[in-house]
Tab-separated table of N, CA and C in Angstrom:
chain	number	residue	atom	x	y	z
R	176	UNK	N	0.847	-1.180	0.000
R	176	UNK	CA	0.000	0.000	0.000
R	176	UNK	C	0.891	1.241	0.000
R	177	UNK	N	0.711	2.078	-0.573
R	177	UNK	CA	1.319	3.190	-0.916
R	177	UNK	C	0.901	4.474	0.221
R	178	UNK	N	1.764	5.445	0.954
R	178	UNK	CA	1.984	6.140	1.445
R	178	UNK	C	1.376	7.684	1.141
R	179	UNK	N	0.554	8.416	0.889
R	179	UNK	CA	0.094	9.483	0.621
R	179	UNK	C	0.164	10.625	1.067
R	180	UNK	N	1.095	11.463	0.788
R	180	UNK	CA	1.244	13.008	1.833
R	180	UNK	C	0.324	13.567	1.346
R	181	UNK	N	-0.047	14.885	2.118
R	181	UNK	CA	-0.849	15.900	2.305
R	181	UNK	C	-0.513	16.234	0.219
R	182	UNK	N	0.496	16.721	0.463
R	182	UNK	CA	1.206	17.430	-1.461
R	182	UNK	C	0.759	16.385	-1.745
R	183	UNK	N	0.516	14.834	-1.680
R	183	UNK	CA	0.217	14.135	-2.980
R	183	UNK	C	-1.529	14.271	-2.992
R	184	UNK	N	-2.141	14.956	-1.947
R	184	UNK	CA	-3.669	15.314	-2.107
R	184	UNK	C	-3.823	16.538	-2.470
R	185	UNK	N	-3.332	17.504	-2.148
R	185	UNK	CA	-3.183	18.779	-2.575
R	185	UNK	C	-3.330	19.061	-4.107
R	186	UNK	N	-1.915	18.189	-4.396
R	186	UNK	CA	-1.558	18.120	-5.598
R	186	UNK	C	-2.652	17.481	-6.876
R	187	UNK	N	-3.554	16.507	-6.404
R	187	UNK	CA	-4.118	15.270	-7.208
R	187	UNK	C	-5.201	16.467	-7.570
R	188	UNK	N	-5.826	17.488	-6.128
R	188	UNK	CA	-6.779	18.069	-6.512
R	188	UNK	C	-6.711	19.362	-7.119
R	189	UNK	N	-5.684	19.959	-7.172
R	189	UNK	CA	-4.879	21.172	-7.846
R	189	UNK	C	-5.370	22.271	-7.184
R	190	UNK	N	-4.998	21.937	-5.602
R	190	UNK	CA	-5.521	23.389	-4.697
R	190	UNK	C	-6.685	23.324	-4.554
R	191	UNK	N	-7.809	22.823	-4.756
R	191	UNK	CA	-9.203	23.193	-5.204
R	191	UNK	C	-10.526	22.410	-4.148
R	192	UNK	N	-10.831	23.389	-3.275
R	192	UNK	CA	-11.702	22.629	-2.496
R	192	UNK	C	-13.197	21.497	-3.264
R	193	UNK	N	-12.916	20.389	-3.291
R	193	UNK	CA	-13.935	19.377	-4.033
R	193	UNK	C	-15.505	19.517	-3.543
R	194	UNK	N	-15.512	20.148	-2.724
R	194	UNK	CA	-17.161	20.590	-2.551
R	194	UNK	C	-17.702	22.057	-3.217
R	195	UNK	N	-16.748	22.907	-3.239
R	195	UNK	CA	-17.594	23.985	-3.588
R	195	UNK	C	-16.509	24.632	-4.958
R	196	UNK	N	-15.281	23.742	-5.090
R	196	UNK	CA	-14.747	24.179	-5.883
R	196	UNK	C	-13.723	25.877	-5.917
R	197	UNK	N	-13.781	26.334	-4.488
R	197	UNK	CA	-12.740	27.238	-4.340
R	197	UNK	C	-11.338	26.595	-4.821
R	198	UNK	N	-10.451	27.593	-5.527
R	198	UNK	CA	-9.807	27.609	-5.973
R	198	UNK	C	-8.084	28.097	-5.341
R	199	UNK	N	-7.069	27.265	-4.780
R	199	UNK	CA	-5.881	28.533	-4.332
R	199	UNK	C	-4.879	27.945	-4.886
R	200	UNK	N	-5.145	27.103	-6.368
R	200	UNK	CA	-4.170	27.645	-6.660
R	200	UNK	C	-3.316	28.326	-7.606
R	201	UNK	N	-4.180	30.039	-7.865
R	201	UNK	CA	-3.405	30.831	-8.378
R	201	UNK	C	-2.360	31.447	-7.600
R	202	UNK	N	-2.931	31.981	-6.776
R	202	UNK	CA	-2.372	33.102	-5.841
R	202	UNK	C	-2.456	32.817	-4.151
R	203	UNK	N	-1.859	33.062	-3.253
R	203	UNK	CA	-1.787	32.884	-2.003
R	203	UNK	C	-2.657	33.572	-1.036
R	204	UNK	N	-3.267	34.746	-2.180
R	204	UNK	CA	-4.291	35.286	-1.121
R	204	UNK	C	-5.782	34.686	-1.510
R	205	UNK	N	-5.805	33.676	-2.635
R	205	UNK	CA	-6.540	33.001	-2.427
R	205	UNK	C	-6.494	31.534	-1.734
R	206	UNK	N	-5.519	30.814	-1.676
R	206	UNK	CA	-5.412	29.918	-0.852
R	206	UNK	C	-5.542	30.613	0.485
R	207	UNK	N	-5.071	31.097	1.093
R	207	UNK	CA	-4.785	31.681	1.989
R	207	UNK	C	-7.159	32.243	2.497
R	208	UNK	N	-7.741	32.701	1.992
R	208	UNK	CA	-8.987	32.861	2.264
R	208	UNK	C	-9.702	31.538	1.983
R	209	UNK	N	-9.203	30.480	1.265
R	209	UNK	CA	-9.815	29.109	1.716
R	209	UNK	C	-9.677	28.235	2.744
R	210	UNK	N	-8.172	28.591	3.417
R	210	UNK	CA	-8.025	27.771	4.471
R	210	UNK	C	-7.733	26.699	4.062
R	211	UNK	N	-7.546	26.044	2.858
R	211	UNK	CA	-7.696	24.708	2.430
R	211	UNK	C	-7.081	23.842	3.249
R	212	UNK	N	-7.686	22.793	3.859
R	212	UNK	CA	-7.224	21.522	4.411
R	212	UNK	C	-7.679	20.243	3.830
R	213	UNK	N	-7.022	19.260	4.579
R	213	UNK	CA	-7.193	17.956	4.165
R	213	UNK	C	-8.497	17.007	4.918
R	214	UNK	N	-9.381	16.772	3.679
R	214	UNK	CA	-10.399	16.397	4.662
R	214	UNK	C	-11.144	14.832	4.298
R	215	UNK	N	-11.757	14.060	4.957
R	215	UNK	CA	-11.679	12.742	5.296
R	215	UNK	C	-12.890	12.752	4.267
R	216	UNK	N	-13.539	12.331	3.723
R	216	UNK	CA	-14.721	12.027	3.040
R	216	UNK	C	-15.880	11.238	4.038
R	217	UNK	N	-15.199	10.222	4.576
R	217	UNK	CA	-15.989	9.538	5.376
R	217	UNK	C	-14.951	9.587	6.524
R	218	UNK	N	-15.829	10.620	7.410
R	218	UNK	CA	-14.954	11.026	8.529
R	218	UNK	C	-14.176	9.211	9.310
R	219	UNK	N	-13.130	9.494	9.949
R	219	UNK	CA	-12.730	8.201	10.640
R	219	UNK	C	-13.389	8.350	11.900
R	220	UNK	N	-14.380	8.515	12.916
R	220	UNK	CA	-15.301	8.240	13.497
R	220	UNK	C	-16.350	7.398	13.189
R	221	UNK	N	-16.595	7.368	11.732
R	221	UNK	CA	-17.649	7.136	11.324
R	221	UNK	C	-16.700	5.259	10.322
R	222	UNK	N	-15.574	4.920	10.927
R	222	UNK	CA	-14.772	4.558	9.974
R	222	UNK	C	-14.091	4.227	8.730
R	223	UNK	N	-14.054	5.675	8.244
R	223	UNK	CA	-12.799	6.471	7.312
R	223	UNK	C	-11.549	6.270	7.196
R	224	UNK	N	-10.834	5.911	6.212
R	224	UNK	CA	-9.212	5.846	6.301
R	224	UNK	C	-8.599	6.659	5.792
R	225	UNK	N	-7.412	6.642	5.876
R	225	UNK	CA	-6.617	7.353	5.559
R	225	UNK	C	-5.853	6.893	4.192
R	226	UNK	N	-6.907	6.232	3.243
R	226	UNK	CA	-6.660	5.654	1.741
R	226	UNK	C	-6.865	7.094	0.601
R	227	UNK	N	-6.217	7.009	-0.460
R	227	UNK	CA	-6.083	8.057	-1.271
R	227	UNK	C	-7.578	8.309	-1.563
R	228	UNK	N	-8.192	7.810	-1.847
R	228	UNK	CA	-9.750	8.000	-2.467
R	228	UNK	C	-10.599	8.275	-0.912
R	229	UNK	N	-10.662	8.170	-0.270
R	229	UNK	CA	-10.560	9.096	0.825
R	229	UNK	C	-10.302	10.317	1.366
R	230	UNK	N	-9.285	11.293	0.822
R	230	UNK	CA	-9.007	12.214	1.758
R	230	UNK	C	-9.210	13.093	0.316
R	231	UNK	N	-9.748	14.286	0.457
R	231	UNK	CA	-10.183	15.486	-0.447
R	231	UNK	C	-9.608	16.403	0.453
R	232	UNK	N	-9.120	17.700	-0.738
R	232	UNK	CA	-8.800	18.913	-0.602
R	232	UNK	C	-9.956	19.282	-0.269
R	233	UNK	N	-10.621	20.378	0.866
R	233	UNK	CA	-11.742	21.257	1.527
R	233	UNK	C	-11.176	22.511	1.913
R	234	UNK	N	-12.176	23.485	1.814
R	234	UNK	CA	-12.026	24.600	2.263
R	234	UNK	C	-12.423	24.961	3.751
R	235	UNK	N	-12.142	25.752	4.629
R	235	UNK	CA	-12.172	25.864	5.930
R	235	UNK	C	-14.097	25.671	5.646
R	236	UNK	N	-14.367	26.549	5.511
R	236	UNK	CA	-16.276	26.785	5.198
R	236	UNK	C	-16.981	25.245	4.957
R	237	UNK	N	-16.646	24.743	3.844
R	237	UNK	CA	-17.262	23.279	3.628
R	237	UNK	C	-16.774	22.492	4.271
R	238	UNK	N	-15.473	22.280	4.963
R	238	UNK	CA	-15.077	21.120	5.911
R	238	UNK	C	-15.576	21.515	7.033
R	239	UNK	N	-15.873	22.556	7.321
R	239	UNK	CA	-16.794	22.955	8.695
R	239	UNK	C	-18.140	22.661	9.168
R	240	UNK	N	-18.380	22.618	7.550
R	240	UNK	CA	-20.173	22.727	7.516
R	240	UNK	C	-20.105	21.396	7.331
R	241	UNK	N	-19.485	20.577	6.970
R	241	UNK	CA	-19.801	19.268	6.807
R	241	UNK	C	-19.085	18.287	7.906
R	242	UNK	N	-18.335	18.988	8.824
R	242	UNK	CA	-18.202	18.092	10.249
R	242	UNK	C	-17.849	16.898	9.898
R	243	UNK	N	-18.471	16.218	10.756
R	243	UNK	CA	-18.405	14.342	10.684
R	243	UNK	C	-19.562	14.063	10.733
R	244	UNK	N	-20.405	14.671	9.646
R	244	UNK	CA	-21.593	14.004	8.951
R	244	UNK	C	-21.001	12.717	8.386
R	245	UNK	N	-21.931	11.577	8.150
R	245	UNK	CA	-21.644	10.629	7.755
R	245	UNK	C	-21.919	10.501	5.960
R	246	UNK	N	-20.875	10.629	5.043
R	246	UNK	CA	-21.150	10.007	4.025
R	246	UNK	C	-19.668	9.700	3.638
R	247	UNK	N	-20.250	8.664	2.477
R	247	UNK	CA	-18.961	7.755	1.503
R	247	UNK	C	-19.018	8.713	0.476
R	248	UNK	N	-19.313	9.750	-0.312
R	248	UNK	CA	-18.559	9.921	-1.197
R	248	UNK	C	-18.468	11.656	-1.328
R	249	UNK	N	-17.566	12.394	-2.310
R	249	UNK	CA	-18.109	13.667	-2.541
R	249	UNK	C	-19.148	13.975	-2.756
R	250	UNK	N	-19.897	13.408	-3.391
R	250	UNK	CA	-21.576	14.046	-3.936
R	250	UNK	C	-22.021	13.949	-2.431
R	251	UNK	N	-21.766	13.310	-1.620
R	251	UNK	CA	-22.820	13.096	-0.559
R	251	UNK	C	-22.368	13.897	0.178
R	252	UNK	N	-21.224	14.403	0.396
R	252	UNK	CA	-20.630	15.662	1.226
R	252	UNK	C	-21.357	16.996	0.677
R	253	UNK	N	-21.400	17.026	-0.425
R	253	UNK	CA	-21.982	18.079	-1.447
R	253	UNK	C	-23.604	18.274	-1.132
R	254	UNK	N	-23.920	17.268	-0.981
R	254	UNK	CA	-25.309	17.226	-0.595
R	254	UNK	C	-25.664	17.478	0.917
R	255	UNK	N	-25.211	17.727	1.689
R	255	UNK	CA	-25.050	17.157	3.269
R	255	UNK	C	-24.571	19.173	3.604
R	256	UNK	N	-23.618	19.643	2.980
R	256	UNK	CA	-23.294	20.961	2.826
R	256	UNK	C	-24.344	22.134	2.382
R	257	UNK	N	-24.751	21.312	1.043
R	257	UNK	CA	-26.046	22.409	0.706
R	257	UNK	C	-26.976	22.138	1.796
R	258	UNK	N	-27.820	21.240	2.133
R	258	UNK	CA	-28.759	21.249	3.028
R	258	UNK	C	-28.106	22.132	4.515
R	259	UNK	N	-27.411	21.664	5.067
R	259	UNK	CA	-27.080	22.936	6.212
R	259	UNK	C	-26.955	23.960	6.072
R	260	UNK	N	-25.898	24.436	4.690
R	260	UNK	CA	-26.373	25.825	4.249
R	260	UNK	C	-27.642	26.356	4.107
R	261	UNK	N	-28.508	25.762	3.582
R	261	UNK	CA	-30.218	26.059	3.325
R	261	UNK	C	-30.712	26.501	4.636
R	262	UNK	N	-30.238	25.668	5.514
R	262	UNK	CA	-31.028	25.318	6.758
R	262	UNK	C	-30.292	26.953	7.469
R	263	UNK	N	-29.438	27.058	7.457
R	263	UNK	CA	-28.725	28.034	7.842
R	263	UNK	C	-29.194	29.548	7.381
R	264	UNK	N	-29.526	29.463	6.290
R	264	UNK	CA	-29.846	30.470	5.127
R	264	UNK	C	-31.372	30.869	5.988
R	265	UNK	N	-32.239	30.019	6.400
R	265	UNK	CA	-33.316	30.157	6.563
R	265	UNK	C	-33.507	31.087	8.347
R	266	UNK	N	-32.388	30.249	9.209
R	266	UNK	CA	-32.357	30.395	10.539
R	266	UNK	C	-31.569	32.167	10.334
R	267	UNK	N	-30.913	32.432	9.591
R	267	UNK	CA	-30.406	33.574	9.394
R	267	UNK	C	-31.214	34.658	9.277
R	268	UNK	N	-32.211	34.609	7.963
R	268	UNK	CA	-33.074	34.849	7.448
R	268	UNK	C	-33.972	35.328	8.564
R	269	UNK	N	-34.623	34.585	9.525
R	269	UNK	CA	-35.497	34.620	10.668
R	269	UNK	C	-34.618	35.445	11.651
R	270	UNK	N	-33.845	35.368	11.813
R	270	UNK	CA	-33.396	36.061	13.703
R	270	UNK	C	-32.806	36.728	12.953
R	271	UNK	N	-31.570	36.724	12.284
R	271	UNK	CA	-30.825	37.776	11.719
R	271	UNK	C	-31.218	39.297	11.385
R	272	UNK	N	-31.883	38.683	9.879
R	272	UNK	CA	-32.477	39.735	9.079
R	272	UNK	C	-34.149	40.491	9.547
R	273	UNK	N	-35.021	39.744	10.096
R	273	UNK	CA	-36.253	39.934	10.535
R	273	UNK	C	-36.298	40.962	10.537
């Protein structure tokens, strides 16, 4: 089994958070406003490994919003993100803006 650094995920995804598709890597002040980290697909709580098809480039915002929700793949992270955003959008909407 082969060994995977952070640069060989970084790299596979070309800077680019896989949920919402932020972008850093032109410039550093855009990496730098994504926060980009390395993030589990199927969190290891939920038991996740640390296998290449596993770990996605995320941005601080979508690896946040998507916690250790439980899913196996990107689409389902993608899906799991919009709905809290929505949900969020709405609770905002009400107390926030009212």
């Amino acid at each position: 089994m082969k060994h995977y650094t952070n640069k060989d995920i970084y790299e596979r995804d070309n800077f680019t958070c896989q949920y919402c598709g932020w972008s850093g890597a032109h410039d550093f002040e855009s990496w730098n406003r994504g926060w980009l980290a390395i993030d589990y697909v199927k969190p290891r709580k939920h038991g996740g490994t640390d296998e290449h098809d596993n770990l996605v480039v995320a941005c601080h915002t979508c690896n946040s919003v998507k916690g250790s929700s439980m899913c196996n793949s990107v689409e389902e992270g993608k899906k799991i993100i919009t709905t809290k955003n929505e949900q969020w959008h709405k609770w905002f909407t009400k107390y926030v803006l009212y």
